[in-house]
Amino acid sequence: MKRLNFSSVRTLVWAATLFAAAGTGAFAQPFAKGALYEITPTSGSKAVTLGADGKITVTPSAGHPGEGSCWTLSELSGSWRIINPFTNMALRANGTTVEAGENNGSDEAQLWKVEKTGPDSRVLVPANRPDMALSISGNRVGLVSKSRGTRVIIKPSAMAGFDSELTYRIRSAADPGKVLGNGDSGENNAAIALETADNGNRGQYWSITMLGFEDRAVGGAFYNQNFDDGGDNKQIDRLIQWPAQKGVWNNARFRFVPVAGTDPQAYVIMSAQKEGMIYAPDKDGVMRQREYAAGKDAGKEIMFTFEQVTSPSSSRRDGKTRPCLPSTRRKDGPRSCHMRRQPKCTPTRHITTLLGPGRKARCTRRSTARGASIW
């Protein structure tokens, strides 16, 4: 019988530990980073809302969600900070009331335990006051003894939320095997079109920034251009990529309009500047302008979904660390970005060009934390 060396045994033990942890839910992350959520009682008729006066109240949850009723959940050591990303205000416990306070990482009153009470229901318990829980009574949101806390549902909002530090793919709702890409091109004016999904195609990975409640900016994760609607140029009827000025954005503002009754939630891509104008693929897959008739345009060919993905980092424009592309692995030696070794990316000519003359493409130690998967 072949003997296992120490390294093999250690790998098996490590893998078994991961498997056991996965089975117990130790690594479960119930809320996606950057995604928007609504907090409603199990009746679903009201939503916890940050009012225009800065106070926490409730509003009807039916229909299109408002800015104040959309929250992100940020995890910290098993507790959650519940933040309205458009105001940077967080829910905090204060006596018997729930109030809004400026998002502050050192404020323990902003940390909440999210405890399951059923398949979908939860109670929100202040991390520093485990005997209390959030309560909704009428229009008031407060704190009561934990046993009397309101069972709530934390459900994904119809509004699309994103974290600009993460990477996304934009999939066709009609053909999930197709995603939006730029032809893997770094050229200005390159058309955005539907392409067959390819893990090694850098032009199919996007960074999405929330510019406010409705507006979003979509930029290439590995290229320096953004989605651009062409502005006042009447000759440009297609969706293109062009460098955008951060903070100004101009032609790079878009809205992802949720389509009711779709599962998973699907969206149409609309120009924020050109009222009623959306982008949909033509027969060649190129995204072109067309008018949108809400409620009548029901074809999935104009709809898209968003998928958070793990993507490569060595050429990412914002310098965030991610695993290497499959195409950058060494074929004639040790595998690059091996999860137990210091990464050794072999830069291709394309990556070196993206990084600029004289700069080497490389992985960082942080991009290959033990247990991280390449894809």
mmCIF file of C-alpha atoms in Angstrom:
data_model
loop_
_atom_site.group_PDB
_atom_site.id
_atom_site.type_symbol
_atom_site.label_atom_id
_atom_site.label_comp_id
_atom_site.label_asym_id
_atom_site.label_seq_id
_atom_site.Cartn_x
_atom_site.Cartn_y
_atom_site.Cartn_z
ATOM 1 C CA MET A 1 0.000 0.000 0.000
ATOM 2 C CA LYS A 2 1.344 3.414 -0.981
ATOM 3 C CA ARG A 3 2.175 5.534 2.045
ATOM 4 C CA LEU A 4 0.840 9.059 2.324
ATOM 5 C CA ASN A 5 3.427 11.697 3.048
ATOM 6 C CA PHE A 6 2.865 14.385 5.665
ATOM 7 C CA SER A 7 1.773 16.960 3.090
ATOM 8 C CA SER A 8 -0.909 14.625 1.716
ATOM 9 C CA VAL A 9 -2.264 13.879 5.186
ATOM 10 C CA ARG A 10 -2.346 17.556 6.058
ATOM 11 C CA THR A 11 -4.239 18.308 2.833
ATOM 12 C CA LEU A 12 -6.805 15.576 3.579
ATOM 13 C CA VAL A 13 -7.348 16.860 7.112
ATOM 14 C CA TRP A 14 -7.728 20.410 5.851
ATOM 15 C CA ALA A 15 -10.246 19.324 3.204
ATOM 16 C CA ALA A 16 -12.229 17.316 5.759
ATOM 17 C CA THR A 17 -12.352 20.356 8.043
ATOM 18 C CA LEU A 18 -13.708 22.496 5.233
ATOM 19 C CA PHE A 19 -16.329 19.859 4.400
ATOM 20 C CA ALA A 20 -17.445 19.607 8.023
ATOM 21 C CA ALA A 21 -17.646 23.379 8.388
ATOM 22 C CA ALA A 22 -19.688 23.653 5.208
ATOM 23 C CA GLY A 23 -22.064 21.011 6.513
ATOM 24 C CA THR A 24 -22.655 22.916 9.751
ATOM 25 C CA GLY A 25 -23.083 26.237 7.997
ATOM 26 C CA ALA A 26 -20.052 27.735 9.752
ATOM 27 C CA PHE A 27 -19.050 29.563 6.601
ATOM 28 C CA ALA A 28 -22.569 30.520 5.544
ATOM 29 C CA GLN A 29 -23.020 34.124 4.458
ATOM 30 C CA PRO A 30 -26.796 34.630 4.240
ATOM 31 C CA PHE A 31 -26.563 38.198 2.905
ATOM 32 C CA ALA A 32 -24.632 39.148 -0.218
ATOM 33 C CA LYS A 33 -22.155 41.989 0.078
ATOM 34 C CA GLY A 34 -23.475 45.142 -1.571
ATOM 35 C CA ALA A 35 -26.949 43.712 -2.225
ATOM 36 C CA LEU A 36 -29.999 45.696 -1.106
ATOM 37 C CA TYR A 37 -32.560 44.245 1.297
ATOM 38 C CA GLU A 38 -35.907 45.222 2.782
ATOM 39 C CA ILE A 39 -36.834 44.411 6.389
ATOM 40 C CA THR A 40 -40.525 43.604 6.795
ATOM 41 C CA PRO A 41 -42.655 41.872 9.429
ATOM 42 C CA THR A 42 -43.709 38.379 8.427
ATOM 43 C CA SER A 43 -47.038 39.916 7.375
ATOM 44 C CA GLY A 44 -45.037 41.749 4.695
ATOM 45 C CA SER A 45 -47.233 44.859 4.749
ATOM 46 C CA LYS A 46 -44.639 47.311 6.081
ATOM 47 C CA ALA A 47 -40.917 47.942 5.718
ATOM 48 C CA VAL A 48 -38.421 49.400 8.185
ATOM 49 C CA THR A 49 -37.542 52.788 6.700
ATOM 50 C CA LEU A 50 -35.144 55.650 7.295
ATOM 51 C CA GLY A 51 -37.394 58.698 6.982
ATOM 52 C CA ALA A 52 -36.488 62.004 5.412
ATOM 53 C CA ASP A 53 -36.279 63.436 8.943
ATOM 54 C CA GLY A 54 -33.587 60.899 9.868
ATOM 55 C CA LYS A 55 -35.897 58.863 12.102
ATOM 56 C CA ILE A 56 -36.592 55.136 11.803
ATOM 57 C CA THR A 57 -40.200 54.371 10.948
ATOM 58 C CA VAL A 58 -42.184 51.988 8.736
ATOM 59 C CA THR A 59 -43.725 52.512 5.303
ATOM 60 C CA PRO A 60 -45.883 50.319 3.046
ATOM 61 C CA SER A 61 -43.717 47.648 1.440
ATOM 62 C CA ALA A 62 -45.897 46.992 -1.598
ATOM 63 C CA GLY A 63 -44.693 48.199 -4.987
ATOM 64 C CA HIS A 64 -41.435 49.925 -5.850
ATOM 65 C CA PRO A 65 -39.130 50.222 -2.801
ATOM 66 C CA GLY A 66 -38.007 53.655 -1.670
ATOM 67 C CA GLU A 67 -34.493 54.854 -0.918
ATOM 68 C CA GLY A 68 -35.068 54.772 2.825
ATOM 69 C CA SER A 69 -36.286 51.168 2.903
ATOM 70 C CA CYS A 70 -33.218 49.661 1.191
ATOM 71 C CA TRP A 71 -30.444 48.322 3.442
ATOM 72 C CA THR A 72 -27.138 46.548 3.082
ATOM 73 C CA LEU A 73 -25.901 44.094 5.705
ATOM 74 C CA SER A 74 -22.212 44.127 6.571
ATOM 75 C CA GLU A 75 -20.891 41.199 8.625
ATOM 76 C CA LEU A 76 -18.489 41.603 11.545
ATOM 77 C CA SER A 77 -17.530 38.588 13.678
ATOM 78 C CA GLY A 78 -20.952 36.987 13.510
ATOM 79 C CA SER A 79 -22.899 40.226 13.928
ATOM 80 C CA TRP A 80 -24.317 42.498 11.240
ATOM 81 C CA ARG A 81 -24.287 46.222 10.667
ATOM 82 C CA ILE A 82 -27.503 47.288 8.886
ATOM 83 C CA ILE A 83 -26.733 50.307 6.702
ATOM 84 C CA ASN A 84 -28.670 52.541 4.357
ATOM 85 C CA PRO A 85 -25.955 52.963 1.698
ATOM 86 C CA PHE A 86 -27.419 56.138 0.218
ATOM 87 C CA THR A 87 -27.081 58.084 3.467
ATOM 88 C CA ASN A 88 -24.395 55.984 5.212
ATOM 89 C CA MET A 89 -26.682 55.747 8.242
ATOM 90 C CA ALA A 90 -26.975 52.529 10.260
ATOM 91 C CA LEU A 91 -29.609 51.089 12.584
ATOM 92 C CA ARG A 92 -28.545 51.387 16.217
ATOM 93 C CA ALA A 93 -30.103 50.378 19.538
ATOM 94 C CA ASN A 94 -30.633 53.137 22.098
ATOM 95 C CA GLY A 95 -32.636 52.374 25.227
ATOM 96 C CA THR A 96 -36.006 51.125 24.011
ATOM 97 C CA THR A 97 -35.752 52.844 20.631
ATOM 98 C CA VAL A 98 -34.139 52.027 17.310
ATOM 99 C CA GLU A 99 -32.509 55.055 15.735
ATOM 100 C CA ALA A 100 -30.233 55.924 12.845
ATOM 101 C CA GLY A 101 -26.606 56.823 13.447
ATOM 102 C CA GLU A 102 -23.759 57.591 11.091
ATOM 103 C CA ASN A 103 -22.098 54.323 10.091
ATOM 104 C CA ASN A 104 -19.330 53.890 12.661
ATOM 105 C CA GLY A 105 -17.228 50.744 12.926
ATOM 106 C CA SER A 106 -16.524 51.364 16.625
ATOM 107 C CA ASP A 107 -20.174 51.822 17.655
ATOM 108 C CA GLU A 108 -21.259 48.539 19.240
ATOM 109 C CA ALA A 109 -24.862 49.743 19.370
ATOM 110 C CA GLN A 110 -24.933 49.355 15.569
ATOM 111 C CA LEU A 111 -24.220 45.612 15.684
ATOM 112 C CA TRP A 112 -27.104 43.145 15.431
ATOM 113 C CA LYS A 113 -27.471 39.396 15.722
ATOM 114 C CA VAL A 114 -29.770 37.968 13.059
ATOM 115 C CA GLU A 115 -31.356 34.912 14.658
ATOM 116 C CA LYS A 116 -33.526 32.516 12.667
ATOM 117 C CA THR A 117 -36.960 31.712 14.051
ATOM 118 C CA GLY A 118 -38.269 29.800 11.019
ATOM 119 C CA PRO A 119 -37.434 28.955 7.403
ATOM 120 C CA ASP A 120 -37.601 32.634 6.404
ATOM 121 C CA SER A 121 -38.300 34.564 9.600
ATOM 122 C CA ARG A 122 -35.724 36.144 11.908
ATOM 123 C CA VAL A 123 -35.451 38.375 14.948
ATOM 124 C CA LEU A 124 -32.976 41.240 15.143
ATOM 125 C CA VAL A 125 -31.160 41.261 18.486
ATOM 126 C CA PRO A 126 -28.741 44.036 19.541
ATOM 127 C CA ALA A 127 -25.355 42.369 19.924
ATOM 128 C CA ASN A 128 -24.664 44.291 23.145
ATOM 129 C CA ARG A 129 -28.159 43.661 24.569
ATOM 130 C CA PRO A 130 -28.964 39.990 23.897
ATOM 131 C CA ASP A 131 -32.138 40.075 26.027
ATOM 132 C CA MET A 132 -33.817 42.600 23.681
ATOM 133 C CA ALA A 133 -35.088 42.458 20.099
ATOM 134 C CA LEU A 134 -36.388 44.821 17.433
ATOM 135 C CA SER A 135 -40.145 45.370 17.532
ATOM 136 C CA ILE A 136 -42.533 46.908 15.000
ATOM 137 C CA SER A 137 -45.783 48.278 16.406
ATOM 138 C CA GLY A 138 -47.857 50.559 14.237
ATOM 139 C CA ASN A 139 -45.423 53.068 12.756
ATOM 140 C CA ARG A 140 -42.983 52.703 15.623
ATOM 141 C CA VAL A 141 -39.765 50.691 15.521
ATOM 142 C CA GLY A 142 -38.358 50.026 18.968
ATOM 143 C CA LEU A 143 -36.876 47.439 21.313
ATOM 144 C CA VAL A 144 -38.749 45.010 23.558
ATOM 145 C CA SER A 145 -37.829 41.859 25.450
ATOM 146 C CA LYS A 146 -36.473 39.246 23.089
ATOM 147 C CA SER A 147 -39.423 36.902 23.562
ATOM 148 C CA ARG A 148 -41.758 39.645 22.267
ATOM 149 C CA GLY A 149 -39.585 40.718 19.340
ATOM 150 C CA THR A 150 -41.174 41.028 15.902
ATOM 151 C CA ARG A 151 -40.467 38.193 13.492
ATOM 152 C CA VAL A 152 -39.166 39.817 10.341
ATOM 153 C CA ILE A 153 -38.242 38.768 6.828
ATOM 154 C CA ILE A 154 -35.065 40.222 5.343
ATOM 155 C CA LYS A 155 -35.811 39.927 1.654
ATOM 156 C CA PRO A 156 -33.812 41.023 -1.395
ATOM 157 C CA SER A 157 -35.002 44.360 -2.731
ATOM 158 C CA ALA A 158 -36.134 44.655 -6.327
ATOM 159 C CA MET A 159 -33.553 47.429 -6.671
ATOM 160 C CA ALA A 160 -30.172 46.111 -7.773
ATOM 161 C CA GLY A 161 -27.415 46.768 -5.254
ATOM 162 C CA PHE A 162 -23.674 46.383 -5.793
ATOM 163 C CA ASP A 163 -20.317 46.668 -4.082
ATOM 164 C CA SER A 164 -17.774 48.505 -6.237
ATOM 165 C CA GLU A 165 -14.963 46.335 -4.844
ATOM 166 C CA LEU A 166 -16.576 43.177 -6.234
ATOM 167 C CA THR A 167 -16.768 41.865 -9.779
ATOM 168 C CA TYR A 168 -19.914 40.975 -11.697
ATOM 169 C CA ARG A 169 -21.117 39.344 -14.873
ATOM 170 C CA ILE A 170 -24.224 40.609 -16.659
ATOM 171 C CA ARG A 171 -26.197 37.645 -18.050
ATOM 172 C CA SER A 172 -28.925 37.464 -20.640
ATOM 173 C CA ALA A 173 -32.215 36.364 -19.062
ATOM 174 C CA ALA A 174 -33.196 34.759 -22.378
ATOM 175 C CA ASP A 175 -29.908 32.872 -22.826
ATOM 176 C CA PRO A 176 -27.960 32.478 -19.554
ATOM 177 C CA GLY A 177 -24.997 31.151 -21.531
ATOM 178 C CA LYS A 178 -24.484 34.657 -22.940
ATOM 179 C CA VAL A 179 -23.037 37.622 -21.030
ATOM 180 C CA LEU A 180 -22.241 41.235 -21.880
ATOM 181 C CA GLY A 181 -18.670 41.819 -23.000
ATOM 182 C CA ASN A 182 -16.470 44.282 -24.860
ATOM 183 C CA GLY A 183 -14.810 41.782 -27.193
ATOM 184 C CA ASP A 184 -11.888 41.636 -24.748
ATOM 185 C CA SER A 185 -10.883 45.008 -26.164
ATOM 186 C CA GLY A 186 -9.195 47.952 -24.500
ATOM 187 C CA GLU A 187 -10.151 50.320 -27.322
ATOM 188 C CA ASN A 188 -12.373 53.340 -26.783
ATOM 189 C CA ASN A 189 -15.673 53.132 -28.680
ATOM 190 C CA ALA A 190 -15.707 49.308 -28.605
ATOM 191 C CA ALA A 191 -19.273 48.004 -28.736
ATOM 192 C CA ILE A 192 -20.842 46.197 -25.796
ATOM 193 C CA ALA A 193 -22.475 43.005 -27.022
ATOM 194 C CA LEU A 194 -23.756 39.612 -25.963
ATOM 195 C CA GLU A 195 -20.965 37.019 -25.994
ATOM 196 C CA THR A 196 -20.693 33.380 -25.075
ATOM 197 C CA ALA A 197 -19.543 33.241 -21.457
ATOM 198 C CA ASP A 198 -15.811 32.548 -21.231
ATOM 199 C CA ASN A 199 -14.000 32.481 -17.873
ATOM 200 C CA GLY A 200 -10.769 33.606 -19.519
ATOM 201 C CA ASN A 201 -12.281 36.629 -21.287
ATOM 202 C CA ARG A 202 -11.369 39.750 -19.307
ATOM 203 C CA GLY A 203 -13.875 41.841 -21.207
ATOM 204 C CA GLN A 204 -16.786 40.008 -19.576
ATOM 205 C CA TYR A 205 -16.042 41.153 -16.012
ATOM 206 C CA TRP A 206 -17.499 44.385 -14.663
ATOM 207 C CA SER A 207 -17.236 46.639 -11.634
ATOM 208 C CA ILE A 208 -20.528 48.372 -10.789
ATOM 209 C CA THR A 209 -20.747 51.538 -8.702
ATOM 210 C CA MET A 210 -23.950 52.833 -7.107
ATOM 211 C CA LEU A 211 -24.091 56.572 -7.824
ATOM 212 C CA GLY A 212 -27.303 57.023 -5.853
ATOM 213 C CA PHE A 213 -30.613 55.282 -5.356
ATOM 214 C CA GLU A 214 -31.236 54.704 -9.078
ATOM 215 C CA ASP A 215 -28.111 55.511 -11.078
ATOM 216 C CA ARG A 216 -25.282 53.025 -11.633
ATOM 217 C CA ALA A 217 -21.929 53.166 -13.453
ATOM 218 C CA VAL A 218 -20.559 50.021 -15.095
ATOM 219 C CA GLY A 219 -16.818 49.851 -15.673
ATOM 220 C CA GLY A 220 -14.556 47.136 -16.989
ATOM 221 C CA ALA A 221 -12.843 45.262 -14.171
ATOM 222 C CA PHE A 222 -9.720 44.960 -16.359
ATOM 223 C CA TYR A 223 -10.139 47.916 -18.699
ATOM 224 C CA ASN A 224 -10.318 51.648 -18.068
ATOM 225 C CA GLN A 225 -13.610 52.306 -19.824
ATOM 226 C CA ASN A 226 -17.228 52.433 -18.708
ATOM 227 C CA PHE A 227 -20.563 51.777 -20.357
ATOM 228 C CA ASP A 228 -21.359 54.941 -22.335
ATOM 229 C CA ASP A 229 -24.644 55.954 -24.004
ATOM 230 C CA GLY A 230 -22.999 58.237 -26.582
ATOM 231 C CA GLY A 231 -24.425 61.417 -25.100
ATOM 232 C CA ASP A 232 -25.666 63.900 -27.705
ATOM 233 C CA ASN A 233 -23.938 62.118 -30.588
ATOM 234 C CA LYS A 234 -26.903 61.079 -32.733
ATOM 235 C CA GLN A 235 -24.711 58.740 -34.804
ATOM 236 C CA ILE A 236 -24.073 56.467 -31.818
ATOM 237 C CA ASP A 237 -27.082 54.191 -31.395
ATOM 238 C CA ARG A 238 -25.232 51.379 -29.663
ATOM 239 C CA LEU A 239 -23.859 50.870 -26.169
ATOM 240 C CA ILE A 240 -20.121 51.566 -26.215
ATOM 241 C CA GLN A 241 -17.246 51.806 -23.757
ATOM 242 C CA TRP A 242 -15.489 55.092 -23.073
ATOM 243 C CA PRO A 243 -13.433 56.481 -20.167
ATOM 244 C CA ALA A 244 -15.615 58.231 -17.585
ATOM 245 C CA GLN A 245 -14.610 60.957 -15.181
ATOM 246 C CA LYS A 246 -15.189 59.617 -11.681
ATOM 247 C CA GLY A 247 -17.576 61.804 -9.737
ATOM 248 C CA VAL A 248 -18.982 63.381 -12.905
ATOM 249 C CA TRP A 249 -19.903 60.281 -14.934
ATOM 250 C CA ASN A 250 -21.899 62.163 -17.629
ATOM 251 C CA ASN A 251 -22.751 59.561 -20.312
ATOM 252 C CA ALA A 252 -21.836 56.691 -17.984
ATOM 253 C CA ARG A 253 -25.023 56.889 -15.896
ATOM 254 C CA PHE A 254 -27.449 53.985 -16.289
ATOM 255 C CA ARG A 255 -30.449 52.581 -14.465
ATOM 256 C CA PHE A 256 -31.313 48.940 -13.985
ATOM 257 C CA VAL A 257 -35.091 48.902 -14.029
ATOM 258 C CA PRO A 258 -36.551 45.827 -12.270
ATOM 259 C CA VAL A 259 -39.086 43.799 -14.258
ATOM 260 C CA ALA A 260 -41.949 42.638 -12.052
ATOM 261 C CA GLY A 261 -42.695 38.917 -11.806
ATOM 262 C CA THR A 262 -39.257 37.668 -12.897
ATOM 263 C CA ASP A 263 -37.404 34.971 -10.970
ATOM 264 C CA PRO A 264 -34.528 35.423 -10.600
ATOM 265 C CA GLN A 265 -35.078 39.161 -10.595
ATOM 266 C CA ALA A 266 -34.331 40.542 -14.052
ATOM 267 C CA TYR A 267 -33.696 44.096 -15.222
ATOM 268 C CA VAL A 268 -33.660 46.222 -18.341
ATOM 269 C CA ILE A 269 -30.674 48.498 -18.874
ATOM 270 C CA MET A 270 -31.796 52.105 -19.332
ATOM 271 C CA SER A 271 -29.847 55.274 -20.008
ATOM 272 C CA ALA A 272 -30.207 57.700 -17.109
ATOM 273 C CA GLN A 273 -29.931 60.656 -19.494
ATOM 274 C CA LYS A 274 -32.124 59.486 -22.366
ATOM 275 C CA GLU A 275 -35.603 59.139 -20.940
ATOM 276 C CA GLY A 276 -37.345 55.893 -21.868
ATOM 277 C CA MET A 277 -34.361 54.599 -23.845
ATOM 278 C CA ILE A 278 -33.079 51.108 -23.084
ATOM 279 C CA TYR A 279 -30.414 48.882 -24.614
ATOM 280 C CA ALA A 280 -31.220 45.479 -26.081
ATOM 281 C CA PRO A 281 -29.223 43.112 -28.309
ATOM 282 C CA ASP A 282 -29.787 43.205 -32.067
ATOM 283 C CA LYS A 283 -29.573 40.084 -34.252
ATOM 284 C CA ASP A 284 -25.774 40.223 -34.010
ATOM 285 C CA GLY A 285 -25.815 40.620 -30.227
ATOM 286 C CA VAL A 286 -24.739 44.293 -30.245
ATOM 287 C CA MET A 287 -26.536 46.338 -27.586
ATOM 288 C CA ARG A 288 -28.540 49.054 -29.334
ATOM 289 C CA GLN A 289 -30.898 51.798 -28.245
ATOM 290 C CA ARG A 290 -34.624 51.313 -28.385
ATOM 291 C CA GLU A 291 -37.662 52.768 -26.680
ATOM 292 C CA TYR A 292 -39.061 50.920 -23.707
ATOM 293 C CA ALA A 293 -42.740 50.383 -23.046
ATOM 294 C CA ALA A 294 -42.989 49.359 -19.388
ATOM 295 C CA GLY A 295 -45.527 46.600 -18.880
ATOM 296 C CA LYS A 296 -45.670 45.786 -22.590
ATOM 297 C CA ASP A 297 -42.060 44.843 -23.298
ATOM 298 C CA ALA A 298 -42.056 41.405 -21.705
ATOM 299 C CA GLY A 299 -39.557 39.564 -23.871
ATOM 300 C CA LYS A 300 -36.655 38.116 -21.945
ATOM 301 C CA GLU A 301 -34.288 39.107 -24.743
ATOM 302 C CA ILE A 302 -34.229 42.665 -23.329
ATOM 303 C CA MET A 303 -33.702 41.503 -19.723
ATOM 304 C CA PHE A 304 -30.527 40.810 -17.773
ATOM 305 C CA THR A 305 -29.476 39.396 -14.421
ATOM 306 C CA PHE A 306 -26.374 40.178 -12.362
ATOM 307 C CA GLU A 307 -24.008 37.543 -11.045
ATOM 308 C CA GLN A 308 -21.312 38.240 -8.467
ATOM 309 C CA VAL A 309 -18.212 36.270 -9.460
ATOM 310 C CA THR A 310 -14.634 35.646 -8.417
ATOM 311 C CA SER A 311 -12.374 37.056 -11.069
ATOM 312 C CA PRO A 312 -8.672 37.536 -11.778
ATOM 313 C CA SER A 313 -6.740 40.448 -10.310
ATOM 314 C CA SER A 314 -3.323 40.873 -11.831
ATOM 315 C CA SER A 315 -4.606 43.385 -14.378
ATOM 316 C CA ARG A 316 -7.668 44.741 -12.565
ATOM 317 C CA ARG A 317 -7.804 48.499 -13.063
ATOM 318 C CA ASP A 318 -8.510 49.401 -9.428
ATOM 319 C CA GLY A 319 -5.675 47.244 -8.050
ATOM 320 C CA LYS A 320 -7.964 44.994 -5.993
ATOM 321 C CA THR A 321 -6.454 41.582 -5.394
ATOM 322 C CA ARG A 322 -8.110 38.569 -7.019
ATOM 323 C CA PRO A 323 -6.972 35.138 -8.202
ATOM 324 C CA CYS A 324 -5.079 34.732 -11.487
ATOM 325 C CA LEU A 325 -6.732 34.094 -14.813
ATOM 326 C CA PRO A 326 -6.623 30.495 -16.024
ATOM 327 C CA SER A 327 -4.690 31.764 -19.052
ATOM 328 C CA THR A 328 -1.896 33.017 -16.802
ATOM 329 C CA ARG A 329 -1.122 29.631 -15.236
ATOM 330 C CA ARG A 330 2.257 28.172 -16.049
ATOM 331 C CA LYS A 331 1.886 25.167 -18.334
ATOM 332 C CA ASP A 332 5.459 23.954 -18.031
ATOM 333 C CA GLY A 333 5.966 24.130 -14.293
ATOM 334 C CA PRO A 334 4.281 24.534 -10.906
ATOM 335 C CA ARG A 335 0.716 25.770 -11.192
ATOM 336 C CA SER A 336 0.524 29.498 -10.616
ATOM 337 C CA CYS A 337 -1.726 30.819 -7.867
ATOM 338 C CA HIS A 338 -1.596 27.439 -6.137
ATOM 339 C CA MET A 339 -3.620 27.893 -2.991
ATOM 340 C CA ARG A 340 -0.767 26.623 -0.790
ATOM 341 C CA ARG A 341 2.110 28.417 -2.483
ATOM 342 C CA GLN A 342 3.266 31.938 -3.073
ATOM 343 C CA PRO A 343 1.611 32.817 -6.413
ATOM 344 C CA LYS A 344 3.791 32.890 -9.509
ATOM 345 C CA CYS A 345 1.793 34.361 -12.366
ATOM 346 C CA THR A 346 3.453 34.154 -15.743
ATOM 347 C CA PRO A 347 2.429 37.429 -17.410
ATOM 348 C CA THR A 348 1.181 37.189 -20.967
ATOM 349 C CA ARG A 349 1.906 39.903 -23.477
ATOM 350 C CA HIS A 350 -1.717 41.074 -23.172
ATOM 351 C CA ILE A 351 -1.573 41.490 -19.409
ATOM 352 C CA THR A 352 1.775 43.292 -19.572
ATOM 353 C CA THR A 353 0.287 45.699 -22.134
ATOM 354 C CA LEU A 354 -2.648 46.430 -19.832
ATOM 355 C CA LEU A 355 -0.384 47.166 -16.887
ATOM 356 C CA GLY A 356 1.857 49.454 -18.894
ATOM 357 C CA PRO A 357 5.447 49.354 -20.150
ATOM 358 C CA GLY A 358 8.020 48.085 -17.720
ATOM 359 C CA ARG A 359 5.489 46.802 -15.176
ATOM 360 C CA LYS A 360 5.146 43.120 -14.442
ATOM 361 C CA ALA A 361 1.876 41.315 -13.946
ATOM 362 C CA ARG A 362 1.880 39.513 -10.643
ATOM 363 C CA CYS A 363 -0.383 37.986 -8.051
ATOM 364 C CA THR A 364 -0.259 39.126 -4.471
ATOM 365 C CA ARG A 365 -0.069 36.994 -1.356
ATOM 366 C CA ARG A 366 -3.520 38.224 -0.360
ATOM 367 C CA SER A 367 -5.078 36.919 -3.573
ATOM 368 C CA THR A 368 -4.391 33.283 -2.724
ATOM 369 C CA ALA A 369 -5.469 32.931 0.846
ATOM 370 C CA ARG A 370 -5.521 29.313 1.932
ATOM 371 C CA GLY A 371 -8.727 27.719 0.814
ATOM 372 C CA ALA A 372 -9.491 30.275 -1.884
ATOM 373 C CA SER A 373 -10.581 28.849 -5.177
ATOM 374 C CA ILE A 374 -9.270 30.108 -8.484
ATOM 375 C CA TRP A 375 -12.800 30.295 -9.938
#
